[in-house]
Short mmCIF file of C-alpha atoms in Angstrom, two decimals:
data_model
loop_
_atom_site.label_atom_id
_atom_site.label_comp_id
_atom_site.label_asym_id
_atom_site.label_seq_id
_atom_site.Cartn_x
_atom_site.Cartn_y
_atom_site.Cartn_z
CA UNK A 144 -7.62 37.16 3.76
CA UNK A 145 -6.28 36.06 0.72
CA UNK A 146 -2.63 36.96 2.04
CA UNK A 147 -1.44 33.54 2.41
CA UNK A 148 2.59 34.19 2.59
CA UNK A 149 2.24 37.08 5.23
CA UNK A 150 2.90 35.69 8.59
CA UNK A 151 4.05 38.81 10.55
CA UNK A 152 2.82 42.50 10.35
CA UNK A 153 6.24 44.21 11.07
CA UNK A 154 9.59 43.68 12.18
CA UNK A 155 9.61 46.32 14.01
CA UNK A 156 7.56 47.74 17.67
CA UNK A 157 4.16 47.81 17.18
CA UNK A 158 1.56 49.18 19.26
CA UNK A 159 -2.29 48.76 18.55
CA UNK A 160 -4.06 49.77 21.74
CA UNK A 161 -7.52 49.46 20.62
CA UNK A 162 -7.20 46.32 18.49
CA UNK A 163 -8.17 43.22 20.17
CA UNK A 164 -9.28 40.56 17.12
CA UNK A 165 -7.93 39.86 13.64
CA UNK A 166 -11.06 38.96 11.11
CA UNK A 167 -10.01 36.26 8.77
CA UNK A 168 -12.78 36.92 6.27
CA UNK A 169 -15.24 39.75 5.41
CA UNK A 170 -18.14 37.69 7.09
CA UNK A 171 -15.91 36.61 9.92
CA UNK A 172 -17.57 38.12 13.00
CA UNK A 173 -15.70 36.45 15.66
CA UNK A 174 -11.94 36.77 14.63
CA UNK A 175 -9.01 35.88 16.63
CA UNK A 176 -6.67 37.28 19.18
CA UNK A 177 -3.04 35.88 20.26
CA UNK A 178 -2.25 38.74 22.28
CA UNK A 179 -0.82 40.93 19.77
CA UNK A 180 -0.91 41.87 15.98
CA UNK A 181 2.20 40.20 15.25
CA UNK A 182 1.77 36.92 16.79
CA UNK A 183 -2.11 36.25 15.81
CA UNK A 184 -0.80 36.79 12.17
CA UNK A 185 2.22 34.62 12.84
CA UNK A 186 -0.02 31.87 14.06
CA UNK A 187 -2.83 31.98 11.73
CA UNK A 188 -1.13 31.97 8.86
CA UNK A 189 -1.67 29.35 5.82
CA UNK A 190 1.77 29.32 4.28
CA UNK A 191 5.01 29.45 6.10
CA UNK A 192 8.88 28.98 5.65
CA UNK A 193 10.99 27.86 8.47
CA UNK A 194 15.21 27.57 8.46
CA UNK A 195 16.56 26.15 11.41
CA UNK A 196 17.41 29.12 13.08
CA UNK A 197 13.58 29.97 12.93
CA UNK A 198 13.01 26.85 14.59
CA UNK A 199 15.37 27.19 17.45
CA UNK A 200 13.59 30.81 18.40
CA UNK A 201 9.95 29.48 17.97
CA UNK A 202 8.76 29.46 21.40
CA UNK A 203 7.76 25.70 22.31
CA UNK A 204 4.07 26.27 23.03
CA UNK A 205 3.32 27.81 19.36
CA UNK A 206 0.58 25.91 17.55
CA UNK A 207 -0.18 27.19 13.69
CA UNK A 208 -3.68 25.89 13.70
CA UNK A 209 -4.71 27.41 10.48
CA UNK A 210 -1.27 26.47 8.82
CA UNK A 211 -2.04 23.93 5.83
CA UNK A 212 1.32 24.49 3.85
CA UNK A 213 4.68 24.39 5.37
CA UNK A 214 8.17 24.39 3.99
CA UNK A 215 11.21 23.42 6.55
CA UNK A 216 14.57 24.19 5.19
CA UNK A 217 18.13 25.23 5.85
CA UNK A 218 19.55 22.45 7.97
CA UNK A 219 23.13 21.86 6.44
CA UNK A 220 25.24 20.45 8.93
CA UNK A 221 25.22 16.46 8.65
CA UNK A 222 24.72 16.16 12.51
CA UNK A 223 21.36 18.00 11.98
CA UNK A 224 18.48 16.00 13.54
CA UNK A 225 15.09 16.57 11.86
CA UNK A 226 13.08 18.12 14.17
CA UNK A 227 10.29 15.62 14.34
CA UNK A 228 8.75 16.58 18.10
CA UNK A 229 8.46 20.54 16.57
CA UNK A 230 6.13 19.34 13.61
CA UNK A 231 4.05 17.30 15.81
CA UNK A 232 3.43 19.63 18.43
CA UNK A 233 2.87 22.88 16.07
CA UNK A 234 0.73 21.91 13.26
CA UNK A 235 -2.38 20.17 13.82
CA UNK A 236 -3.60 20.76 10.50
CA UNK A 237 -1.03 20.48 8.21
CA UNK A 238 -1.64 19.17 4.65
CA UNK A 239 1.45 19.79 2.91
CA UNK A 240 4.81 19.45 4.13
CA UNK A 241 7.88 20.24 2.04
CA UNK A 242 11.47 19.32 3.27
CA UNK A 243 14.10 20.74 1.18
CA UNK A 244 18.10 21.88 0.87
CA UNK A 245 19.25 20.02 4.29
CA UNK A 246 21.35 17.28 4.79
CA UNK A 247 18.84 14.93 6.98
CA UNK A 248 19.51 11.04 6.49
CA UNK A 249 16.21 10.39 7.57
CA UNK A 250 12.86 11.97 7.47
CA UNK A 251 11.17 11.50 11.09
CA UNK A 252 13.78 9.13 12.48
CA UNK A 253 12.79 6.69 15.26
CA UNK A 254 14.15 7.14 18.39
CA UNK A 255 13.48 4.46 21.57
CA UNK A 256 10.14 4.80 21.63
CA UNK A 257 9.59 4.57 18.03
CA UNK A 258 8.19 7.96 17.37
CA UNK A 259 10.99 9.95 16.05
CA UNK A 260 14.02 11.55 17.05
CA UNK A 261 14.89 13.45 20.42
CA UNK A 262 15.01 17.40 19.37
CA UNK A 263 15.60 20.62 21.05
CA UNK A 264 11.35 20.84 21.51
CA UNK A 265 11.73 17.67 24.12
CA UNK A 266 10.29 14.55 24.31
CA UNK A 267 6.62 12.90 23.23
CA UNK A 268 4.89 11.66 26.12
CA UNK A 269 1.55 10.71 24.81
CA UNK A 270 1.75 7.47 22.60
CA UNK A 271 -0.95 7.96 20.35
CA UNK A 272 -0.11 11.83 19.71
CA UNK A 273 2.07 11.48 16.82
CA UNK A 274 -0.84 10.13 14.53
CA UNK A 275 -3.04 12.51 15.92
CA UNK A 276 -1.11 15.69 15.01
CA UNK A 277 -0.46 15.00 11.46
CA UNK A 278 -3.59 13.06 10.64
CA UNK A 279 -4.50 15.86 7.82
CA UNK A 280 -1.04 15.48 5.94
CA UNK A 281 -2.29 14.82 2.52
CA UNK A 282 1.72 15.66 0.18
CA UNK A 283 5.40 15.19 1.17
CA UNK A 284 7.84 17.24 -1.12
CA UNK A 285 11.67 16.11 -0.48
CA UNK A 286 14.15 18.12 -2.34
CA UNK A 287 17.80 18.68 -2.15
CA UNK A 288 18.16 16.45 0.57
CA UNK A 289 21.83 15.41 -0.50
CA UNK A 290 22.08 12.88 2.31
CA UNK A 291 18.87 11.22 2.55
CA UNK A 292 19.22 7.82 2.54
CA UNK A 293 15.94 6.15 2.93
CA UNK A 294 12.53 7.69 2.97
CA UNK A 295 11.02 5.69 5.67
CA UNK A 296 12.08 2.29 7.23
CA UNK A 297 9.92 -0.35 9.48
CA UNK A 298 8.67 0.76 12.80
CA UNK A 299 9.38 4.40 12.10
CA UNK A 300 6.96 7.04 12.76
CA UNK A 301 7.31 8.12 8.83
CA UNK A 302 5.94 4.64 7.89
CA UNK A 303 2.78 5.73 9.76
CA UNK A 304 2.31 8.93 8.08
CA UNK A 305 2.85 7.16 5.09
CA UNK A 306 -0.36 5.42 5.22
CA UNK A 307 -2.50 8.76 4.89
CA UNK A 308 -0.13 10.58 2.20
CA UNK A 309 -1.98 11.09 -1.17
CA UNK A 310 1.09 12.72 -3.38
CA UNK A 311 4.95 12.24 -2.77
CA UNK A 312 7.62 13.99 -4.51
CA UNK A 313 11.20 13.07 -4.25
CA UNK A 314 13.54 15.47 -5.98
CA UNK A 315 17.53 16.03 -6.08
CA UNK A 316 18.20 13.23 -3.20
CA UNK A 317 21.44 11.37 -4.89
CA UNK A 318 21.97 9.40 -1.97
CA UNK A 319 18.60 7.30 -2.28
CA UNK A 320 18.76 4.39 -4.06
CA UNK A 321 15.25 3.10 -3.45
CA UNK A 322 12.45 4.88 -2.79
CA UNK A 323 9.88 1.94 -1.60
CA UNK A 324 12.46 -0.33 -0.04
CA UNK A 325 9.67 -2.79 2.05
CA UNK A 326 6.41 -3.24 2.31
CA UNK A 327 4.01 -0.77 4.39
CA UNK A 328 0.92 0.42 3.80
CA UNK A 329 -0.08 3.22 1.35
CA UNK A 330 -3.50 3.56 1.95
CA UNK A 331 -3.82 6.72 0.07
CA UNK A 332 -1.44 7.37 -2.12
CA UNK A 333 -2.30 8.58 -5.81
CA UNK A 334 0.46 10.32 -7.04
CA UNK A 335 4.13 9.38 -6.82
CA UNK A 336 6.97 11.76 -8.81
CA UNK A 337 10.53 10.97 -8.43
CA UNK A 338 12.76 13.29 -10.21
CA UNK A 339 16.57 14.10 -10.73
CA UNK A 340 17.93 11.24 -7.93
CA UNK A 341 21.13 10.17 -9.48
CA UNK A 342 21.55 7.38 -7.12
CA UNK A 343 18.42 5.76 -7.13
CA UNK A 344 18.89 1.87 -8.63
CA UNK A 345 15.16 0.99 -8.25
CA UNK A 346 11.52 2.63 -7.45
CA UNK A 347 10.73 0.00 -5.10
CA UNK A 348 10.67 -3.92 -4.26
CA UNK A 349 8.00 -5.91 -5.46
CA UNK A 350 6.63 -6.42 -1.91
CA UNK A 351 6.58 -2.69 -1.31
CA UNK A 352 4.49 -1.97 -4.28
CA UNK A 353 1.93 -4.34 -4.07
CA UNK A 354 0.65 -1.83 -1.49
CA UNK A 355 -0.12 0.90 -4.00
CA UNK A 356 -3.52 0.15 -4.85
CA UNK A 357 -4.68 3.35 -5.36
CA UNK A 358 -1.93 5.01 -6.87
CA UNK A 359 -3.10 6.52 -10.49
CA UNK A 360 -0.31 8.41 -11.83
CA UNK A 361 3.46 7.31 -11.58
CA UNK A 362 6.41 9.91 -13.14
CA UNK A 363 10.18 8.86 -12.90
CA UNK A 364 12.49 10.95 -14.66
CA UNK A 365 16.29 11.85 -14.86
CA UNK A 366 17.45 9.05 -12.61
CA UNK A 367 20.70 8.01 -14.35
CA UNK A 368 21.19 4.90 -12.18
CA UNK A 369 18.05 3.49 -12.39
CA UNK A 370 18.05 -0.25 -13.65
CA UNK A 371 14.30 -1.28 -13.21
CA UNK A 372 11.28 0.16 -11.35
CA UNK A 373 10.39 -2.91 -9.45
CA UNK A 374 12.73 -5.27 -8.17
CA UNK A 375 12.56 -8.49 -6.75
CA UNK A 376 13.03 -8.81 -3.28
CA UNK A 377 13.03 -12.66 -2.78
CA UNK A 378 9.44 -12.91 -0.87
CA UNK A 379 7.72 -15.02 -3.44
CA UNK A 380 5.69 -12.41 -4.86
CA UNK A 381 3.83 -13.99 -8.30
CA UNK A 382 1.36 -11.37 -9.06
CA UNK A 383 1.47 -7.74 -9.09
CA UNK A 384 -1.34 -5.24 -9.88
CA UNK A 385 -1.48 -1.50 -10.09
CA UNK A 386 -5.50 -0.96 -10.17
CA UNK A 387 -5.68 2.28 -10.28
CA UNK A 388 -2.69 3.46 -12.35
CA UNK A 389 -4.04 5.35 -15.23
CA UNK A 390 -1.05 7.12 -16.43
CA UNK A 391 2.97 6.06 -16.40
CA UNK A 392 5.71 8.10 -17.36
CA UNK A 393 9.20 7.47 -18.02
CA UNK A 394 11.78 9.82 -18.89
CA UNK A 395 15.70 10.34 -18.98
CA UNK A 396 16.59 6.90 -17.49
CA UNK A 397 19.61 5.84 -19.74
CA UNK A 398 20.21 2.67 -17.62
CA UNK A 399 16.73 1.36 -17.40
CA UNK A 400 16.21 -2.13 -19.18
CA UNK A 401 12.83 -2.92 -18.00
CA UNK A 402 9.99 -2.17 -15.71
CA UNK A 403 10.88 -5.33 -13.87
CA UNK A 404 13.13 -7.95 -14.72
CA UNK A 405 11.25 -10.37 -12.25
CA UNK A 406 9.16 -13.33 -13.26
CA UNK A 407 5.94 -11.54 -11.70
CA UNK A 408 2.64 -11.27 -13.67
CA UNK A 409 1.77 -7.40 -14.12
CA UNK A 410 -1.83 -6.17 -14.27
CA UNK A 411 -2.63 -2.80 -15.21
CA UNK A 412 -6.24 -2.64 -15.71
CA UNK A 413 -6.90 1.22 -15.90
CA UNK A 414 -3.32 2.07 -17.49
CA UNK A 415 -4.61 4.51 -20.73
CA UNK A 416 -1.66 6.49 -21.16
CA UNK A 417 2.29 5.50 -20.90
CA UNK A 418 5.26 7.66 -21.94
CA UNK A 419 8.49 6.33 -22.72
CA UNK A 420 11.36 8.74 -23.90
CA UNK A 421 14.87 8.75 -23.14
CA UNK A 422 15.03 5.20 -22.09
CA UNK A 423 17.76 4.29 -24.68
CA UNK A 424 18.31 0.23 -23.05
CA UNK A 425 14.67 -0.23 -22.55
CA UNK A 426 13.59 -3.18 -25.04
CA UNK A 427 11.14 -4.84 -22.84
CA UNK A 428 8.62 -4.29 -20.29
CA UNK A 429 8.51 -7.07 -18.18
CA UNK A 430 9.47 -10.40 -18.38
CA UNK A 431 6.17 -11.91 -16.73
CA UNK A 432 2.88 -12.13 -18.18
CA UNK A 433 1.48 -8.76 -18.73
CA UNK A 434 -2.30 -7.31 -18.94
CA UNK A 435 -2.86 -3.71 -20.19
CA UNK A 436 -6.76 -4.13 -21.68
CA UNK A 437 -7.09 -0.49 -21.93
CA UNK A 438 -3.95 0.33 -23.47
CA UNK A 439 -3.56 0.72 -26.81
CA UNK A 440 -0.63 3.29 -27.63
CA UNK A 441 2.87 4.38 -26.41
CA UNK A 442 3.70 7.78 -26.30
CA UNK A 443 7.56 8.99 -27.24
CA UNK A 444 6.82 12.69 -25.34
CA UNK A 445 4.27 13.97 -23.02
CA UNK A 446 3.58 16.33 -25.85
CA UNK A 447 2.12 13.55 -28.28
CA UNK A 448 -1.30 13.07 -29.69
CA UNK A 449 -0.52 10.23 -31.62
CA UNK A 450 1.49 6.96 -30.10
CA UNK A 451 2.65 3.54 -31.70
CA UNK A 452 1.07 0.03 -31.12
CA UNK A 453 2.25 -3.49 -32.37
CA UNK A 454 -0.30 -5.36 -30.76
CA UNK A 455 1.02 -5.62 -26.94
CA UNK A 456 3.00 -3.28 -24.81
CA UNK A 457 6.22 -5.77 -24.91
CA UNK A 458 6.17 -5.80 -28.66
CA UNK A 459 5.89 -2.48 -29.00
CA UNK A 460 8.57 -1.39 -26.90
CA UNK A 461 10.81 -4.05 -28.30
CA UNK A 462 9.97 -2.51 -31.84
CA UNK A 463 10.61 0.94 -30.69
CA UNK A 464 14.12 -0.30 -29.39
CA UNK A 465 15.24 -1.99 -32.76
#
């Protein structure tokens, strides 16, 4: 117990003829057994990192029922296909998925059935299975995916997975130009962080961000090409509210001119802290009507204890940029 990274007992030959169970705690009187000690530890680990070679060698029937955190990495070939079906079959209680250091263009790409691309692990036959398989997934980190073009597209399995995600982190994905390109349902998303994405121009469209009703924390940092956070998609959205957003951090965005160029009215009823640093072109927050009833200062660094205020957010930003 309390050995979260241990996923095997030993690499060499192992004999334990009198052992028939592994106890997961001092009060565990039942234990578990998967035929041998190595397999038992492997399938009952809670934290696991797998590269492409590991996935290829892993038996199709392996199920990690106790696994909570999984890191998938090491798919450098541009033709590598995201192993959707492998993840859907083997990790029924997964809570945190990290995908990194790979060349995937899409995560959980859509195939003809709409439930993920074909992989060496075979095809899914139960239409409802994908949504049941990852029903506990709460956090997704996408890191150093050099060819990632989009986080999801309409009709893909990823759009369904995002409905239950509470935390989404996107880091060092230079081919990504927008994080939230079209409307989807973020029924649970509370934390969104985007860092070091050099090609990112917008965080999301006006239609897409209307679903961020549970978002409490938004962090955008070191995205050199970002021009605005919310861009107009022409769908006639007139009012955008972030009802639960408490903290907004904009840091290292040299091309950012405003939060939004749209004429939408923006409401931030819960916003109590905003940090704006290293955004030299930003001279206004938004063009449309703006309500921030709980905000009374703008901080110029995350360490600041005292901020600046000139009566409202737009005027404060204009004064600071003068």
